[in-house]
Structure formats: C-alpha cells, structure tokens
Short mmCIF file of C-alpha atoms and ligand atoms in Angstrom, two decimals:
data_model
loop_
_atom_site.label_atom_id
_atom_site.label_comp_id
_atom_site.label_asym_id
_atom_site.label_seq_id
_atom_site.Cartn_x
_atom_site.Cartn_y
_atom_site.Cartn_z
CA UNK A 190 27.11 -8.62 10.67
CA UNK A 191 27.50 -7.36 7.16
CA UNK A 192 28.68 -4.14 6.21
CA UNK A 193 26.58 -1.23 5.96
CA UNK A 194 29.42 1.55 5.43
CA UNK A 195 27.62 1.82 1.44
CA UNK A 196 24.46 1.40 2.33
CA UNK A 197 22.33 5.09 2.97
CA UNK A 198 20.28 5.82 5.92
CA UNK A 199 17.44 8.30 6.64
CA UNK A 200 18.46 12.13 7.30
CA UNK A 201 16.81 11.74 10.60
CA UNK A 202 13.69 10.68 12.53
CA UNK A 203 11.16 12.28 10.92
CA UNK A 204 12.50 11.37 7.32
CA UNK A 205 12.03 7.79 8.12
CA UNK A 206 8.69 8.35 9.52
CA UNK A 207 7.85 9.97 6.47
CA UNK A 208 9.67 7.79 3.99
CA UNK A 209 7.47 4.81 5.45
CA UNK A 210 4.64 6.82 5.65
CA UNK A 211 5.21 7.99 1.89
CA UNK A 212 5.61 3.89 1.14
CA UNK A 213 2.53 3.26 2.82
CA UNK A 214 0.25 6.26 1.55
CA UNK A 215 -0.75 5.70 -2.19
CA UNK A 216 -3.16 4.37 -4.17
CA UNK A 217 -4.03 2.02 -1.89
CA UNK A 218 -6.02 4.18 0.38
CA UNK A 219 -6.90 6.71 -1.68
CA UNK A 220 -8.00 4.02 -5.09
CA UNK A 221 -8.10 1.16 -3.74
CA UNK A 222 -9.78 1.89 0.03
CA UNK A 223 -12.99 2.74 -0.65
CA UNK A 224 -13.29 0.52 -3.75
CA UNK A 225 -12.67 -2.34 -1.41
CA UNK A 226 -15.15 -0.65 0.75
CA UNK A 227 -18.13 -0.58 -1.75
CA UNK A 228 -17.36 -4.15 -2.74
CA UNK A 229 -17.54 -5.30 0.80
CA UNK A 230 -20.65 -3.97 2.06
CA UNK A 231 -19.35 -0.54 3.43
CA UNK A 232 -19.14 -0.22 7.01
CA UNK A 233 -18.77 -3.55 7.55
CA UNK A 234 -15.80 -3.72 5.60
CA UNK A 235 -14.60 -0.55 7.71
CA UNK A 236 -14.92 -2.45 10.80
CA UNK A 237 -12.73 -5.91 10.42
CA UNK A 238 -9.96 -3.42 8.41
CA UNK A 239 -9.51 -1.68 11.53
CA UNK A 240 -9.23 -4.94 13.52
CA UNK A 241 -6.90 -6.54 10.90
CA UNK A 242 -4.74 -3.23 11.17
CA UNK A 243 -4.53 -3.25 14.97
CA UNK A 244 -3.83 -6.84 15.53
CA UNK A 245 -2.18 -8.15 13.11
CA UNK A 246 -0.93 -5.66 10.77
CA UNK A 247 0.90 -3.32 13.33
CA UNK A 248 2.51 -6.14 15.16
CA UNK A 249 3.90 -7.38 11.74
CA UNK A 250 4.74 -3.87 10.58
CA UNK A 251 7.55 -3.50 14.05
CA UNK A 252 8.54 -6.95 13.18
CA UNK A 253 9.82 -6.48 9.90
CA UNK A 254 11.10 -3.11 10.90
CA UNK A 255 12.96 -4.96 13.24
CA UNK A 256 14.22 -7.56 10.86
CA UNK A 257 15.52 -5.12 8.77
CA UNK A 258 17.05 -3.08 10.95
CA UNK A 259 18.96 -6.22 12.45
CA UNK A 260 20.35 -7.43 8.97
CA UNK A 261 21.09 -4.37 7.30
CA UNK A 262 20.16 -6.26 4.14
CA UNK A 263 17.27 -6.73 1.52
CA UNK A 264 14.61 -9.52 2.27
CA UNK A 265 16.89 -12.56 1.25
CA UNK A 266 19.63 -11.34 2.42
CA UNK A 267 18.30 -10.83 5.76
CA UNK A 268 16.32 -13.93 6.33
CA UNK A 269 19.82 -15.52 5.34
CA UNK A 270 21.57 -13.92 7.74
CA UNK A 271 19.49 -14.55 10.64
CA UNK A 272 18.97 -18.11 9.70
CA UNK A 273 22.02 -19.00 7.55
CA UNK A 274 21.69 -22.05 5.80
CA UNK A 275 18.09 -22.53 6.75
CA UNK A 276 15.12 -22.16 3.96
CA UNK A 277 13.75 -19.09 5.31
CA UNK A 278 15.29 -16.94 3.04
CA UNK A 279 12.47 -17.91 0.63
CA UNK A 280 10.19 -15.59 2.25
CA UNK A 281 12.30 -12.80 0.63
CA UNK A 282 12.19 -14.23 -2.59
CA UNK A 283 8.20 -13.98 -2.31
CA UNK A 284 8.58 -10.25 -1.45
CA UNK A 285 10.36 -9.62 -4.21
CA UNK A 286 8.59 -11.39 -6.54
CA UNK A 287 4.96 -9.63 -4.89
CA UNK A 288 7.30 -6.22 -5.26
CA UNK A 289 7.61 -6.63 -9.22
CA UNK A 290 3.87 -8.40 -9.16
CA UNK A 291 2.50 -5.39 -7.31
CA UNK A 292 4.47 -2.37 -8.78
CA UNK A 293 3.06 -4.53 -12.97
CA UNK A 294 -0.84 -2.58 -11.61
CA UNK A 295 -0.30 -0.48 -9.63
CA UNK A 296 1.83 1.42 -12.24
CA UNK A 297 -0.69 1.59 -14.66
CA UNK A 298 -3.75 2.69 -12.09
CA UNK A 299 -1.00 5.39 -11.26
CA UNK A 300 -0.70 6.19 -14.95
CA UNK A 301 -4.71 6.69 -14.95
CA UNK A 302 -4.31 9.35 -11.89
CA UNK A 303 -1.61 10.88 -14.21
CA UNK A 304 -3.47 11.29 -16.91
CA UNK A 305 -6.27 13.13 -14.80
CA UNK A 306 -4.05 15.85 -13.92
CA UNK A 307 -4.67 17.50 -17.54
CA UNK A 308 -8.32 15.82 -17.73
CA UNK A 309 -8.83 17.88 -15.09
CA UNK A 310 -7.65 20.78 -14.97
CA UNK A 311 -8.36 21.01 -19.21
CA UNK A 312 -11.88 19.95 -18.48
CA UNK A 313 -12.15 17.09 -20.27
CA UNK A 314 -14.23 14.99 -18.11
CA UNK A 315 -17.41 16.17 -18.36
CA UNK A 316 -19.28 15.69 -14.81
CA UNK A 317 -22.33 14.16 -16.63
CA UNK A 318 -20.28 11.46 -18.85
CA UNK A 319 -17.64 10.41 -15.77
CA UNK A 320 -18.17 6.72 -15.84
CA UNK A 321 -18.13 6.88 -19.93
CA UNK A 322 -15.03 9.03 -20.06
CA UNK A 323 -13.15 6.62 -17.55
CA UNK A 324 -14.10 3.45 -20.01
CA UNK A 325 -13.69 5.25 -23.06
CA UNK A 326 -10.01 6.81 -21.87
CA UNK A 327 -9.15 3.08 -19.96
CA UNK A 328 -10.07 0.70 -23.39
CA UNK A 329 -6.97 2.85 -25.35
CA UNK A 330 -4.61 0.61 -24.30
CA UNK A 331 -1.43 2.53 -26.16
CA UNK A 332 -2.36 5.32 -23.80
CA UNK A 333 -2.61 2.99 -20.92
CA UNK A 334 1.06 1.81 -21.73
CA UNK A 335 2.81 5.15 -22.47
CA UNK A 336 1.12 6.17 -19.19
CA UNK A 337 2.27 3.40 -17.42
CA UNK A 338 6.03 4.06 -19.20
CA UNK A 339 6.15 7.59 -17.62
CA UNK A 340 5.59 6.23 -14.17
CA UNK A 341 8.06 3.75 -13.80
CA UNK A 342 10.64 5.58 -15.65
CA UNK A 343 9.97 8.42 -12.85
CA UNK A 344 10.42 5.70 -10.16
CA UNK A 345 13.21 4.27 -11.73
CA UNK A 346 14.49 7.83 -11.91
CA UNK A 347 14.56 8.73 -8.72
CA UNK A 348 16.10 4.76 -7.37
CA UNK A 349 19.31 5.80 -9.63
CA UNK A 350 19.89 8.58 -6.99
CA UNK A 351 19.62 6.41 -4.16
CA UNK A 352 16.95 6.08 -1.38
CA UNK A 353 17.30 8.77 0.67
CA UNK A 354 17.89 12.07 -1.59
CA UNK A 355 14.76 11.68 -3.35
CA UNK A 356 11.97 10.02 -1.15
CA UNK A 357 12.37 12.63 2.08
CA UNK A 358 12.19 15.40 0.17
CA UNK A 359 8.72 14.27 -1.90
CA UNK A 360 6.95 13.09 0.57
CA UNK A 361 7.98 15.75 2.92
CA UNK A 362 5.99 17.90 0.72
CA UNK A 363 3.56 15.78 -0.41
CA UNK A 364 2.08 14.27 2.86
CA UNK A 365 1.31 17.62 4.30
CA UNK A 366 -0.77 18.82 1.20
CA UNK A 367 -2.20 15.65 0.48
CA UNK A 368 -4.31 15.62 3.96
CA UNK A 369 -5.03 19.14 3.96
CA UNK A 370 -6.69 18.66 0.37
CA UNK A 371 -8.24 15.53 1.82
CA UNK A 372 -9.78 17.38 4.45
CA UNK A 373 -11.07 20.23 2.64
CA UNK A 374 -13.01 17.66 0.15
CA UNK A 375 -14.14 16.06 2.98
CA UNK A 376 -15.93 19.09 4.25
CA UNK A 377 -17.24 19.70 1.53
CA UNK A 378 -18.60 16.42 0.37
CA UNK A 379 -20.02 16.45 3.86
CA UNK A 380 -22.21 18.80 2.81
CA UNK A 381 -23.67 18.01 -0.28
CA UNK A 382 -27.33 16.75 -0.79
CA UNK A 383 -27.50 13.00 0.21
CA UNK A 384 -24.32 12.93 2.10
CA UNK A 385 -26.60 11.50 4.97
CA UNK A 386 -26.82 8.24 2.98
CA UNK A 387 -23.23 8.33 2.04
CA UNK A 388 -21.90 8.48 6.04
CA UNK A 389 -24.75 5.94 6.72
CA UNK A 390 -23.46 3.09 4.47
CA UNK A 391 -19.56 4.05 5.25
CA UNK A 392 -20.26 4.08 9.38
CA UNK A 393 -23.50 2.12 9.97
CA UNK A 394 -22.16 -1.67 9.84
CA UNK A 395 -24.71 -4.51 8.15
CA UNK A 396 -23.52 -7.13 10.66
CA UNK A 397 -24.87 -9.87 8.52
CA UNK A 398 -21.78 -10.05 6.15
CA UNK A 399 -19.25 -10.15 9.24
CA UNK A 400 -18.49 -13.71 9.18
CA UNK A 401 -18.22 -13.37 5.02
CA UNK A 402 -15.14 -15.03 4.52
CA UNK A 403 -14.61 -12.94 1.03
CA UNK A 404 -15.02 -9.74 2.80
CA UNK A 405 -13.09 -11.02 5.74
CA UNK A 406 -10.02 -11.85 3.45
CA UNK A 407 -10.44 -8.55 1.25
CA UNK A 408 -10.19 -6.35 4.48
CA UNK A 409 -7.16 -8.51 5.54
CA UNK A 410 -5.35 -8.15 1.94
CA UNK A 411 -6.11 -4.32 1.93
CA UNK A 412 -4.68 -3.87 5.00
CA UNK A 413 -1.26 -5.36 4.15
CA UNK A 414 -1.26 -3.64 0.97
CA UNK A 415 -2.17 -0.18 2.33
CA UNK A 416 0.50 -0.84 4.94
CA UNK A 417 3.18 -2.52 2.58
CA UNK A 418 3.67 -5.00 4.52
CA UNK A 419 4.29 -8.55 3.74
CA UNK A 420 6.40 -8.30 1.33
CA UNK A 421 9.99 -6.97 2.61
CA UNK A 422 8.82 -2.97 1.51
CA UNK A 423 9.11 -2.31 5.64
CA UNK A 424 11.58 -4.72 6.16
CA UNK A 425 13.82 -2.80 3.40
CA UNK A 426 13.06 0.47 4.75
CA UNK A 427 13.71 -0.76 7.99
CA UNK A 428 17.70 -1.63 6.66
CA UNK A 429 18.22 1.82 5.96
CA UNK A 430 16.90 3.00 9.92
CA UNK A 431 19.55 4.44 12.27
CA UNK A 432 20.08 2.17 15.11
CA UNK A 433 19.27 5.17 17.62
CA UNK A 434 15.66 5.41 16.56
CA UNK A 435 12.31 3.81 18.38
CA UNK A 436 10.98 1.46 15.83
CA UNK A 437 7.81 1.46 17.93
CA UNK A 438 6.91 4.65 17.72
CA UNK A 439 7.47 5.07 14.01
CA UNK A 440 5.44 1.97 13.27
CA UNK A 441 2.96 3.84 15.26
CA UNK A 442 3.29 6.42 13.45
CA UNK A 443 3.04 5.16 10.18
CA UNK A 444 0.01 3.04 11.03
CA UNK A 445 -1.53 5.71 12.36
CA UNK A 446 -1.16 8.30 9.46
CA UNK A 447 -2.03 5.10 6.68
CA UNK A 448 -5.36 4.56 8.32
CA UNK A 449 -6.45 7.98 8.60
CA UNK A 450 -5.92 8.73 5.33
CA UNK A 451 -7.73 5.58 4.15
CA UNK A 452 -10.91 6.44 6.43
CA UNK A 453 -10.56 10.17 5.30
CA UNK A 454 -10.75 9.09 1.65
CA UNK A 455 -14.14 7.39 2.31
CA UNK A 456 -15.25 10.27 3.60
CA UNK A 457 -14.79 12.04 0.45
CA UNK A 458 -15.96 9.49 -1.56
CA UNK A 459 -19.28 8.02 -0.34
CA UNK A 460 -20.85 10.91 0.75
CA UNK A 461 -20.51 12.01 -2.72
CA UNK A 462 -21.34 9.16 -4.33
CA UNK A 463 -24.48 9.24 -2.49
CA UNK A 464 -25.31 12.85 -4.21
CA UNK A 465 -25.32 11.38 -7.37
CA UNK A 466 -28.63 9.45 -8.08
CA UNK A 467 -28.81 5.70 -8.86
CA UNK A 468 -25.55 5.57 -7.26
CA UNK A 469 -24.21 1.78 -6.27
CA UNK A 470 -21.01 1.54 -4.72
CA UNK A 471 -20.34 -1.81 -5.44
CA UNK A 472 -20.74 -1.63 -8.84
CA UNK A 473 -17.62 1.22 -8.64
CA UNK A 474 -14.98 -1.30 -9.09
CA UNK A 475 -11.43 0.41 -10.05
CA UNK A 476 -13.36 3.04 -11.61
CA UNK A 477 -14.78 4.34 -8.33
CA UNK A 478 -12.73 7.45 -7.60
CA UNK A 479 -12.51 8.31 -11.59
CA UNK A 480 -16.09 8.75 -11.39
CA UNK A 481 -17.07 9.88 -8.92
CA UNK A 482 -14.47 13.15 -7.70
CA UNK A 483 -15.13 14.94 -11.24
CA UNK A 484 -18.75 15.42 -10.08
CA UNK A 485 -17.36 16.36 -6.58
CA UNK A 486 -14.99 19.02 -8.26
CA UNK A 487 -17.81 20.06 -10.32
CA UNK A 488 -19.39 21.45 -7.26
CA UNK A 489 -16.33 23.34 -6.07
CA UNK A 490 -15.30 26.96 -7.15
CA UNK A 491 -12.16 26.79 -9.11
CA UNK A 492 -13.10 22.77 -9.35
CA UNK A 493 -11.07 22.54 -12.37
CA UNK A 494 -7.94 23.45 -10.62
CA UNK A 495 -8.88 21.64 -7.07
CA UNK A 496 -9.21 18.76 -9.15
CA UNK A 497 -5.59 18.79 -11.00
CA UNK A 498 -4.18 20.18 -7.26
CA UNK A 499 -5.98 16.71 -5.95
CA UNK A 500 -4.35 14.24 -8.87
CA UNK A 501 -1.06 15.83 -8.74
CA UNK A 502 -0.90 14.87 -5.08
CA UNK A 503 -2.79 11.73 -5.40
CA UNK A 504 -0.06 10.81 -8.14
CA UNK A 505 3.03 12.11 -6.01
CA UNK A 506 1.74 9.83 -3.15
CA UNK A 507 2.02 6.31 -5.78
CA UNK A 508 4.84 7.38 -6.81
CA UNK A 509 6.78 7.30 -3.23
CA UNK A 510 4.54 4.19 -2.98
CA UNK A 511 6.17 2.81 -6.33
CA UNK A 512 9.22 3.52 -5.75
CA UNK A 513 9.48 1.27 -2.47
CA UNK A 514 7.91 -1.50 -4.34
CA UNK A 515 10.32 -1.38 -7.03
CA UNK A 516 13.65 -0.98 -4.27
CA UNK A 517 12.77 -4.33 -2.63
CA UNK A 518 13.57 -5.85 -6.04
CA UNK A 519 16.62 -3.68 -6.47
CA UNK A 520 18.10 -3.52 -3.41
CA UNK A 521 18.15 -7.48 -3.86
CA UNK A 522 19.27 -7.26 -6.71
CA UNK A 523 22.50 -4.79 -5.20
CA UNK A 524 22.58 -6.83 -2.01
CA UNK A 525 22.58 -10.48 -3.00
CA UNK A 526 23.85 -10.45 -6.68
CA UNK A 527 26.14 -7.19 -6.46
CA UNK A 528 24.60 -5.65 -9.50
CA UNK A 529 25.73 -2.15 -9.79
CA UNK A 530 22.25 0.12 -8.26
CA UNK A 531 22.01 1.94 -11.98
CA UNK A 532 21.54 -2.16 -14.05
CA UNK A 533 19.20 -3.48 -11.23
CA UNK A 534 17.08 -0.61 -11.50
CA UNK A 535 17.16 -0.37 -14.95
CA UNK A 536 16.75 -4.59 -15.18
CA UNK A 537 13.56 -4.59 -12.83
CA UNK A 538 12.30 -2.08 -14.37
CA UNK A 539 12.22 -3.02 -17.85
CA UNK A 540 11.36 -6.42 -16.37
CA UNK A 541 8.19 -5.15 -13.98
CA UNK A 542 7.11 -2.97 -17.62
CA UNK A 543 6.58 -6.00 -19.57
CA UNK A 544 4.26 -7.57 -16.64
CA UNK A 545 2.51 -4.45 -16.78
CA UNK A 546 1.06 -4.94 -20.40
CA UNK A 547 -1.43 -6.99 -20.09
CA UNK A 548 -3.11 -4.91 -17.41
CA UNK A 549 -2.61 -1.78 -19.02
CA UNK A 550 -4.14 -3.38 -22.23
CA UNK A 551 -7.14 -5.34 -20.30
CA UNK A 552 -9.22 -2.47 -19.22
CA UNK A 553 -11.87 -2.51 -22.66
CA UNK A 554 -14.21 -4.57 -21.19
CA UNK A 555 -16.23 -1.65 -19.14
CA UNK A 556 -20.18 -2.26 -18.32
CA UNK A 557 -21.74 0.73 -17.58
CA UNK A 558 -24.20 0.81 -14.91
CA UNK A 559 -25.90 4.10 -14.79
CA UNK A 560 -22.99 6.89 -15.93
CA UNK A 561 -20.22 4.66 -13.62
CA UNK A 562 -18.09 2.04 -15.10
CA UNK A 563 -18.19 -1.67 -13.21
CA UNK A 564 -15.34 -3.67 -14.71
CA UNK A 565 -15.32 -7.49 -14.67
CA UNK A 566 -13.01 -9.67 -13.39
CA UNK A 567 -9.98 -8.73 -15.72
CA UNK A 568 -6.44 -9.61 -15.64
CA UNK A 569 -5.34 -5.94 -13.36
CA UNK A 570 -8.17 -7.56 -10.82
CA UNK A 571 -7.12 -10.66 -11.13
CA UNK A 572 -3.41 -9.22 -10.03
CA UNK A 573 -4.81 -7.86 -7.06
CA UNK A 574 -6.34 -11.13 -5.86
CA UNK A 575 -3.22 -12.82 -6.36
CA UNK A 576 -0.70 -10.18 -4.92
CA UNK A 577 -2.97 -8.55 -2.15
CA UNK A 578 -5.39 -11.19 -0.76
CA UNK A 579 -2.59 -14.12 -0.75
CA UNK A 580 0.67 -13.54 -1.47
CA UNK A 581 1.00 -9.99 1.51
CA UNK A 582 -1.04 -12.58 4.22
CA UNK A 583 1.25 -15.23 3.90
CA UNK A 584 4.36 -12.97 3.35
CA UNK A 585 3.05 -11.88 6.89
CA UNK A 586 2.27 -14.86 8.30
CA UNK A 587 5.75 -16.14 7.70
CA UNK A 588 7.40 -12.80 8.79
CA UNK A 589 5.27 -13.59 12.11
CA UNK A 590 6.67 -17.37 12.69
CA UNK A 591 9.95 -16.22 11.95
CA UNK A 592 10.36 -13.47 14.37
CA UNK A 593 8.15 -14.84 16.67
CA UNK A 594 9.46 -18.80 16.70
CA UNK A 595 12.78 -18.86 14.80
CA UNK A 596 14.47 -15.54 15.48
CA UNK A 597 12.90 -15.53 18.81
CA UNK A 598 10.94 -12.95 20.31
CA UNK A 599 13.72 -12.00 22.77
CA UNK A 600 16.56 -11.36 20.03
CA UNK A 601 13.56 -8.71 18.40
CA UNK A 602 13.05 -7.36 21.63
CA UNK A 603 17.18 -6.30 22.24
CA UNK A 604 17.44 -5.10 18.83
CA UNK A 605 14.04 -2.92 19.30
CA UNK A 606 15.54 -1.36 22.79
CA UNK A 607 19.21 -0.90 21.48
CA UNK A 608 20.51 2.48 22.66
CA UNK A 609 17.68 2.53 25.19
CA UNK A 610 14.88 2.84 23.05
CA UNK A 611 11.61 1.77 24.63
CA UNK A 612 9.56 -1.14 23.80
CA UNK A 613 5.91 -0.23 25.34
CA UNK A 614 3.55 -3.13 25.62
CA UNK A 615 6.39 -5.62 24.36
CA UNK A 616 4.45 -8.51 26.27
CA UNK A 617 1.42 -7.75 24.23
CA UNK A 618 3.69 -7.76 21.05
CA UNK A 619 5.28 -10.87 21.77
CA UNK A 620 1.39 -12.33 22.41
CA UNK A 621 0.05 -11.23 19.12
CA UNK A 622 3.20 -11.53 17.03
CA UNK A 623 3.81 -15.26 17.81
CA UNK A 624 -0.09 -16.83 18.35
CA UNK A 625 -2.86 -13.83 16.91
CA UNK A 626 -1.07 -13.13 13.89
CA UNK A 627 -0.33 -16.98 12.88
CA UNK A 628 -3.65 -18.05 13.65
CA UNK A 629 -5.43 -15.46 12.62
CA UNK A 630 -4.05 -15.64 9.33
CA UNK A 631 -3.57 -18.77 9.01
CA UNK A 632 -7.98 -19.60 9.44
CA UNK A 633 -8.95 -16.50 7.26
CA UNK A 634 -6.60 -17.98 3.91
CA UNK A 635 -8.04 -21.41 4.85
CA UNK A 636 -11.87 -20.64 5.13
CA UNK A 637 -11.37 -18.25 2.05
CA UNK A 638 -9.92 -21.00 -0.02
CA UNK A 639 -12.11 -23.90 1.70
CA UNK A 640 -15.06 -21.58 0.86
N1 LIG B 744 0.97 0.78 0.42
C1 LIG B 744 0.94 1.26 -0.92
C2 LIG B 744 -0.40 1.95 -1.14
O1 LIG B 744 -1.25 1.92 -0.31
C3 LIG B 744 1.18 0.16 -1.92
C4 LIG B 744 2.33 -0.71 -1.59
C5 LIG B 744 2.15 -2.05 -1.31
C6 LIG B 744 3.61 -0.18 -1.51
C7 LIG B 744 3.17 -2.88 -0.95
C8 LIG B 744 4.68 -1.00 -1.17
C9 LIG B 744 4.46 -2.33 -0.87
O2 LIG B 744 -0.63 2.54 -2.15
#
C-alpha cells in the first residue's frame, strides 16, 4: 500500500459529498443538459439519460470511488497498483488525457458564463437581440481567450492550496444557492405564457427516436460527463475519502443531487423557450441558455440582478467542476512523476490553455435562426464528441471490466464494507457492474460508429 501520510482528505462526510457533488454539478447540467436535450428530441432524450444514469452510470460512479479509495493514488497510479505490471494502467492515462481534453472547452464555455455576470447585471443583453448578442460577443475571440485565462488561472489558483481547503468551502456555499435560484426560476418559468408547450416537449416522449443510435449515444456521453465519470475525476476524489465513510451512500448522493439539478435546469429552460415565438430547441446549440434566460430575467422584478445572482452561481458551480478536471492531471502529475503540486499545476495548466485556443477562437461562425444563434459543427463541438460521447464510455467501460473481472468484484466489495460500512444491493452491483455496464456500452459505441 503506498503512503498516504501527504496526501489530504475531506474534513468530513458531508465535505466529500459535496466536493463530488461540486465536481459533478457544472456546466454540464446546467449548459450542456438541456442543449443535449433540444438536440435529441426532448423528452425522449430525458428518458434513456435517466436509464443510462441508473444502470450504468451509478454502478461505475461506486466503482471508481472504490478504486480510488483502495489505491490512495491518481488514475495510473492506481490501476498500477492493483494490477502491477499489467497494461491497465493505460486507462488512467486516458483520464488524464480526457481531464486536459475536457477542462481545453469547458474553460472557455465557463469564460462565456463569466462574462454574463456584468452583461447582466449592466444590461447589456438586450432581451430582444439575445441570440445576436451571444454571436456577436462569442466571434471576439481575444475576449474569448482572456475569458478563458481568468478561469483557469482561478482553478489553478485554488489547486496550489491543495484539494480540500478550497473546494468544501465553495461548494458548501454554492450548492445550496444554486438550487434555491434554480427553483425559484423554475416557478416562474412555469408560469409564463406557452410554458404548456415547453413541459410538453421536455416530459411527453416521441418514442419514434428511441432506438436512434445518435441520441442513444448523446444521452450516454452526457451522463458520464454530468457525472464525471470515466475519466479518473471520481476515482481521484475517491483517493482523498476517509476509509470510515459509506461509498454507497455518497455515490447516491451525488447521483442523486447531479440529476436533479440537470432535470431542474430543463425546467427553466424549455418552458421558457416555449414563451418566446418561433422558438426551436434544436437549433439552440451551445447558445441555448445564453439566449434564452435574458428573456426569462427580463420578466422578473429586479431581473437584472437575478440574472448576475444566477451567472455568479452558474460560474462558481464550473469552477468546482474545473478544478477536478484539472487535479486528475495534477495529482498524476504529483503522484507518478513527483512534480512538486505548485509546477504540475502550473505545467497543466499552461498546457490545457494552449488546447483551449482554438475553441475559444472557433465560435464566429454563428447562423441565426430567428433571434437564437445555431452554431455548426465547430472545433469546441467537435471536442465534445470526442471527449464526452467516446472517450468517458470507454473510460467507463474499462473501469467496469477492471473492477468487475480483474480486480474482482469481491476485493471491491471488502474495501466498500471496511469499518462496517454497508453495501445495500451489492448482488445487484456486482450484476450490473460486471455484464450491464460492459455490454451495454460496449453495443451503444458499436451501433453509433457502425451507424
Ligand atoms: N461534471 C461536470 C459538469 O457537469 C464536468 C466534468 C466532467 C467534471 C468530467 C469533471 C470530469 O459540468
């Protein structure tokens, strides 16, 4: 067993919970959610993301909780230690690699949310001119990169201190606002006029597009990315858990809180999106949320300041979302090559900010359908596709074989119940860890690429 005397740990229970939560809770349900949604037919969409979370995703999420918390050690490292001198600690090389790959966007979409702090709560955006505003503001690439600058220095920022100093006490903030906000915008998109149509598309399901492979493999790639999994983000996290907590229940937890706040962001958005006229939600792309929350704000007393409350929040919850994609990375980087934490963060970073250009600087082709922006397939999208819809399922499909046919699901099972934790439905686990999630994965990135 390697040492862990250096290494930090959570301040307790509920800072974990919260760290992974504040990992898992970004952009990704908030942006990227119902984007996904209104390119994937809306409800639809809704329904096989909920059946990727439940039977694959949360059985992967305790598994590489588990993994971590066995080794101690980043994603190489602890593939290597389970299985010395066996391949397997390739798997954490992909994670880290998906870490930098992820963190080159998602920094700059983070940037955007930023920048919409001062748009507005200055004004800026004008609620009839969203969708030109957003194209306009996204083709000035210099912006897009000093943006993009401020967030990963932030990130990087707060790694030099260590993990758990500065994620507990953000998110421990953060997380409460954020869904209290949520809910209150919920309400009131509820209630605007065509909100019917809104709840209609987001809940009704077109059962037609079920078997869609594409949609079938976008739900499945959102779902690891809203749950950073497949890539070592849980699996670090997991390396810094005290061996006296359940690793069941937080996973539970942490699922659970993820999805609400993904299904509690469509709520916001499609019901109003509906209450604008000639609205398509599939012609959103990234722009979606830029366009259409200034019109929702517009309706709102004190809208400008709801508004700026909602993108400070919104930006708070990528940033303890960056900040675990950027530690896998670094912690390797610490872990495997002994690099002193303050040069691997400041490496990686400098590193992930150079991948970042070409998305930050790719965002002037905008076609504007009615007032909101549909983007076409661009370098930032063609990120995504790479990072989310392959590189996460097969980061999880591996995670799966190995804990589930390598490691053995027994060895998982004593670490899991250590200091008489309990394990409920461990049968059920050891089911769906070693045949559902393999196979299940393993037939949607086939009939997406055979299609
Ligand atoms: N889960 C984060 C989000 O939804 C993004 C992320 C992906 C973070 C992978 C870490 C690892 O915004």
């Amino acid at each position: 067993m390697a040492t862990t005397a250096h290494r930090g740990t959570w301040g307790s229970k509920a800072g974990f919970i919260l760290a992974a939560a504040g990992s898992a809770v970004g952009l990704g349900n908030i942006w990227g959610f119902p984007t996904q949604v209104g390119q994937g037919g809306g409800a639809v969409f809704v329904l096989i993301y909920l059946a990727c979370v439940l039977f694959i995703c949360l059985p992967i999420m305790v598994a590489e909780l588990v993994i971590g918390r066995r080794a101690q050690l980043d994603p190489v490292g602890s593939f290597s230690l389970i299985r010395p001198g066996s391949n397997w600690w390739l798997v954490g090389v992909l994670g880290v690699l998906a870490g930098a790959g992820i963190l080159s966007f998602y920094s700059v979409i983070a940037g955007w949310s930023l920048a919409y702090i001062w748009f507005t709560a200055s004004g800026a955006v004008s609620p009839d001119a969203v969708g030109a505003f957003f194209g306009d503001f996204t083709a000035n690439g210099p912006l897009s990169i000093g943006l993009t600058l401020v967030v990963l220095g932030a990130t990087a920022a707060v790694l030099v201190g260590g993990v758990q100093s500065g994620i507990e006490r953000v998110t421990k903030v953060m997380m409460p606002a954020l869904i209290g906000l949520l809910l209150i915008l919920a309400i009131r998109a509820a209630t605007l006029p065509g909100a019917a149509a809104g709840l209609t598309y987001y809940l009704k399901p077109d059962f037609s597009r079920i078997l869609d492979p594409a949609v079938i493999n976008a739900a499945l790639g959102q779902a690891f990315f809203s749950l950073s999994l497949g890539m070592g983000a849980m699996l670090t996290y997991g390396s810094y858990l005290s061996k006296r907590e359940s690793i069941v229940t937080a996973a539970c937890w942490v699922v659970a809180l993820d999805t609400g706040m993904a299904l509690l962001a469509g709520f916001i958005i499609f019901p109003s999106g509906f209450s604008i006229e000639g609205f398509d939600p599939s012609a959103g792309g990234p722009g979606l949320i830029f366009a259409v929350l200034p019109r929702l704000f517009a309706t709102l007393p004190g809208g400008q300041l709801v508004g700026a409350a909602f993108f400070i929040l919104l930006t708070m919850a990528a940033l303890t979302s960056t900040i675990s994609l950027l530690e896998v990375p670094v912690a390797h980087f610490i872990d495997v090559h002994k690099w002193t934490r303050r040069k691997a963060v400041l490496l990686v970073t400098t590193g992930v900010f150079l991948l970042a250009m070409p998305s930050a600087l790719g965002n002037g082709a905008v076609g504007a359908l009615g007032n909101l922006p549909g983007l076409g397939v661009d370098f930032m999208t063609m990120m995504g596709t790479v990072w989310n819809d392959f590189a996460l399922p097969i980061g999880g499909l591996l995670t799966a074989v190995f804990v589930g046919w390598v490691w053995r699901v027994d060895q998982a099972i004593e670490e899991v119940e250590l200091h008489g934790a309990s394990f409920p439905a461990r049968r059920l686990w050891s089911v769906l860890i070693r045949y559902v999630c393999p196979v299940a994965i393993s037939v949607i990135i086939v009939y997406t690429i055979v299609s």
